[in-house]
Coordinates of C-alpha atoms and ligand atoms in Angstrom, one line a residue:
X234 CA -16.1 -22.0 -14.5
X235 CA -13.5 -24.0 -12.7
X236 CA -11.0 -22.1 -10.6
X237 CA -7.8 -24.0 -11.3
X238 CA -5.3 -21.4 -10.0
X239 CA -5.5 -18.5 -7.5
X240 CA -2.4 -16.6 -6.5
X241 CA -1.7 -13.5 -4.5
X242 CA -0.1 -10.8 -6.6
X243 CA 0.4 -7.6 -4.6
X244 CA -0.9 -5.4 -1.9
X245 CA -1.0 -1.6 -2.3
X246 CA -2.2 1.6 -0.7
X247 CA -2.2 3.4 -4.0
X248 CA -4.3 2.3 -7.0
X249 CA -1.5 3.6 -9.3
X250 CA 0.7 0.8 -8.1
X251 CA -1.8 -1.9 -8.7
X252 CA -1.0 -4.5 -11.5
X253 CA -1.3 -3.3 -15.1
X254 CA -5.1 -3.0 -15.7
X255 CA -5.3 -5.2 -18.8
X256 CA -7.4 -8.0 -17.2
X257 CA -11.0 -7.9 -15.9
X258 CA -11.2 -7.4 -12.2
X259 CA -13.8 -7.9 -9.5
X260 CA -13.6 -6.3 -6.1
X261 CA -15.2 -7.0 -2.7
X262 CA -16.2 -4.3 -0.3
X263 CA -18.4 -3.6 2.7
X264 CA -18.3 -2.9 6.3
X265 CA -15.4 -4.2 8.4
X266 CA -15.9 -7.9 9.4
X267 CA -18.8 -8.5 6.9
X268 CA -16.9 -11.4 5.4
X269 CA -15.1 -10.0 2.3
X270 CA -11.9 -11.9 2.7
X271 CA -13.7 -15.1 3.6
X272 CA -15.9 -14.8 0.5
X273 CA -12.9 -14.5 -1.7
X274 CA -11.4 -17.6 0.0
X275 CA -14.7 -19.5 -0.5
X276 CA -14.7 -18.6 -4.2
X277 CA -11.2 -19.8 -4.8
X278 CA -11.6 -22.7 -2.3
X279 CA -8.5 -21.8 -0.3
X280 CA -9.1 -20.7 3.3
X281 CA -5.6 -19.2 3.4
X282 CA -5.5 -17.0 0.3
X283 CA -6.9 -13.8 1.8
X284 CA -6.3 -13.0 5.4
X285 CA -9.4 -13.2 7.6
X286 CA -10.0 -12.4 11.2
X287 CA -12.7 -12.4 13.8
X288 CA -11.5 -8.9 14.7
X289 CA -12.7 -6.1 12.4
X290 CA -10.2 -4.1 10.5
X291 CA -8.0 -7.0 9.3
X292 CA -7.7 -6.1 5.6
X293 CA -6.0 -2.7 5.3
X294 CA -4.7 -2.7 1.7
X295 CA -5.8 -3.2 -1.8
X296 CA -5.0 -6.9 -2.4
X297 CA -4.9 -8.3 -5.9
X298 CA -5.3 -12.1 -6.5
X299 CA -4.9 -13.5 -10.0
X300 CA -7.3 -16.3 -11.0
X301 CA -6.6 -18.8 -13.7
X302 CA -4.0 -16.3 -15.0
X303 CA -7.0 -14.4 -16.6
X304 CA -8.7 -12.2 -14.1
X305 CA -8.3 -10.5 -10.7
X306 CA -10.2 -10.7 -7.5
X307 CA -9.5 -7.8 -5.2
X308 CA -9.9 -7.7 -1.5
X309 CA -10.4 -4.2 -0.1
X310 CA -10.4 -2.8 3.4
X311 CA -13.7 -2.5 5.2
X312 CA -15.4 0.8 5.9
X313 CA -17.2 2.0 9.0
X314 CA -15.2 0.4 11.7
X315 CA -15.8 2.6 14.7
X316 CA -12.5 1.7 16.5
X317 CA -10.4 2.9 13.6
X318 CA -9.0 6.3 14.3
X319 CA -10.5 9.3 12.3
X320 CA -7.2 9.9 10.4
X321 CA -6.9 6.2 9.5
X322 CA -10.5 6.1 8.3
X323 CA -9.8 9.1 6.1
X324 CA -6.8 7.3 4.6
X325 CA -8.9 4.2 3.9
X326 CA -11.6 6.3 2.4
X327 CA -9.2 8.1 0.1
X328 CA -7.5 4.8 -0.8
X329 CA -10.8 3.1 -1.6
X330 CA -12.4 5.9 -3.5
X331 CA -9.4 6.6 -5.6
X332 CA -9.2 2.9 -6.5
X333 CA -12.9 2.8 -7.3
X334 CA -12.9 6.0 -9.3
X335 CA -9.8 5.3 -11.3
X336 CA -9.6 1.5 -11.9
X337 CA -10.8 1.2 -15.4
X338 CA -10.6 -2.6 -15.5
X339 CA -13.0 -2.9 -12.5
X340 CA -15.9 -4.8 -14.1
X341 CA -18.1 -5.2 -11.0
X342 CA -17.9 -4.4 -7.3
X343 CA -19.5 -6.8 -4.9
X344 CA -21.0 -4.8 -2.0
X345 CA -21.3 -7.2 1.0
X346 CA -24.0 -6.7 3.6
X347 CA -24.4 -8.8 6.7
X348 CA -27.7 -10.6 6.3
X349 CA -28.5 -10.1 10.0
X350 CA -28.5 -6.3 9.7
X351 CA -31.0 -3.7 8.5
X352 CA -30.0 -1.3 5.7
X353 CA -27.5 0.9 7.4
X354 CA -26.9 4.5 6.6
X355 CA -23.2 4.0 5.8
X356 CA -24.0 1.2 3.3
X357 CA -26.8 3.3 1.7
X358 CA -24.5 6.3 1.4
X359 CA -21.7 4.1 0.0
X360 CA -24.1 2.7 -2.7
X361 CA -25.3 6.2 -3.6
X362 CA -21.6 7.2 -4.1
X363 CA -21.3 4.2 -6.4
X364 CA -24.4 5.1 -8.4
X365 CA -23.4 8.7 -8.7
X366 CA -20.0 7.7 -10.1
X367 CA -21.4 5.0 -12.3
X368 CA -19.5 2.2 -10.6
X369 CA -21.3 -1.0 -11.4
X370 CA -22.1 -3.0 -8.3
X371 CA -24.1 -6.0 -7.0
X372 CA -25.2 -6.8 -3.5
X373 CA -24.1 -9.9 -1.6
X374 CA -25.8 -10.8 1.7
X375 CA -23.3 -12.6 3.8
X376 CA -23.3 -15.1 6.7
X377 CA -26.6 -16.6 5.7
X378 CA -25.7 -19.7 7.7
X379 CA -26.1 -17.7 10.9
X380 CA -29.9 -17.3 10.4
X381 CA -33.0 -19.4 9.9
X382 CA -34.7 -19.4 6.6
X383 CA -37.7 -17.3 7.6
X384 CA -35.6 -14.6 9.2
X385 CA -33.4 -14.4 6.1
X386 CA -36.4 -14.0 3.9
X387 CA -37.9 -11.3 6.1
X388 CA -34.6 -9.4 6.5
X389 CA -33.9 -9.3 2.8
X390 CA -37.4 -8.3 2.0
X391 CA -37.1 -5.5 4.6
X392 CA -33.7 -4.5 3.2
X393 CA -35.1 -4.2 -0.3
X394 CA -38.2 -2.3 0.8
X395 CA -36.0 0.1 2.7
X396 CA -33.7 0.5 -0.3
X397 CA -36.6 1.2 -2.7
X398 CA -37.4 4.3 -0.7
X399 CA -34.4 5.9 -2.2
X400 CA -33.6 3.8 -5.2
X401 CA -35.6 3.2 -8.4
X402 CA -34.3 -0.3 -8.7
X403 CA -32.3 -2.8 -6.8
X404 CA -29.1 -4.3 -8.3
X405 CA -28.5 -8.0 -8.7
X406 CA -28.6 -9.6 -5.3
X407 CA -26.8 -12.8 -4.1
X408 CA -27.2 -14.7 -0.8
X409 CA -24.0 -16.2 0.5
X410 CA -22.3 -18.2 3.2
X411 CA -18.6 -18.8 3.2
X412 CA -19.2 -21.5 5.8
X413 CA -21.9 -23.5 4.0
X414 CA -20.8 -22.3 0.5
X415 CA -24.4 -21.3 -0.3
X416 CA -24.3 -18.9 -3.2
X417 CA -20.7 -19.4 -4.1
X418 CA -21.4 -21.1 -7.3
X419 CA -23.8 -18.4 -8.4
X420 CA -21.3 -15.7 -7.7
X421 CA -18.6 -17.6 -9.6
X422 CA -21.0 -18.1 -12.5
X423 CA -21.9 -14.4 -12.5
X424 CA -18.2 -13.5 -12.8
X425 CA -17.7 -16.2 -15.5
X426 CA -20.6 -14.7 -17.6
X427 CA -19.1 -11.2 -17.3
X428 CA -15.7 -12.5 -18.4
X429 CA -17.4 -14.1 -21.5
X430 CA -19.3 -10.9 -22.3
X431 CA -16.0 -8.9 -22.1
X432 CA -14.2 -11.4 -24.4
X433 CA -17.1 -11.2 -26.9
X434 CA -17.1 -7.4 -26.9
X435 CA -13.4 -7.1 -27.6
Ligands
LIG204 P1 -12.1 -6.8 7.4 O1 -11.0 -7.3 6.5 O2 -11.6 -6.7 8.8 O3 -12.8 -5.6 6.9 O4 -13.2 -8.0 7.4 P2 -13.7 -8.9 6.3 O5 -15.0 -8.3 5.7 O6 -12.7 -9.3 5.3 O7 -14.2 -10.2 7.1 P3 -13.5 -11.7 7.2 O8 -13.6 -12.4 6.0 O9 -12.2 -11.5 7.8 O10 -14.5 -12.3 8.3 C1 -14.8 -11.8 9.5 C2 -15.3 -12.8 10.5 O11 -16.6 -13.3 10.0 C3 -14.4 -14.0 10.6 O12 -14.4 -14.5 11.9 C4 -15.0 -15.1 9.6 O13 -14.8 -16.4 10.0 C5 -16.5 -14.7 9.8 N1 -17.3 -15.1 8.6 C6 -17.1 -14.6 7.4 N2 -18.0 -15.1 6.5 C7 -18.8 -15.9 7.2 C8 -19.9 -16.7 6.9 O14 -20.4 -16.8 5.8 N3 -20.5 -17.4 7.9 C9 -20.0 -17.3 9.2 N4 -20.7 -18.0 10.1 N5 -19.0 -16.6 9.5 C10 -18.4 -15.9 8.6
LIG205 MG1 -10.8 -8.6 5.1

């Protein structure tokens, strides 16, 4: 699939104010600073579409971008940023969970994990929440360019092993780098395939 057009639509704190949910939508989530906004920019090939920052806590709203006039990419705030105040974290939590639980046009959620880190409690708990609420998700390991091949392999094997202690199976996994563009084509093709499946089922 070729991305010919990618435009910002609207930012919201409330899922009820998001665009009419008549188009398939794909959202990106994960810990603060994991690379959600950068990954969206890599997919659409525009470094300026979603706002990125080296300081965690940059994305604070539900941001809709419309792609090829046909589907949405959604950039969400990160979770688990220690420096965010408790009350702000509660607001984010509510905003994100309400969006995830109520957005019927959400086809898949991309859960981003920094490939340098072990499975963290907060990510595991978040994925359990998704499974319990039947929110379809896949995992994307980010910042692959920051590691050597052997370490990447070892880290991802460890992550999967750790996950299988609590999970019967592991969802679809992608390896990505917004810098080197590794995995970007695979993620885009995955979305394209889901878009075709949806069209065929309608
Ligand atoms: P919040 O909105 O704050 O939750 O962060 P985010 O998950 O949207 O992260 P963002 O895309 O803003 O990236 C955070 C930092 O990581 C920035 O300095 C990016 O340049 C850097 N970064 C993101 N992806 C990659 C990557 O694939 N490789 C490298 N080397 N750096 C990356
Ligand atoms: Mg962001």
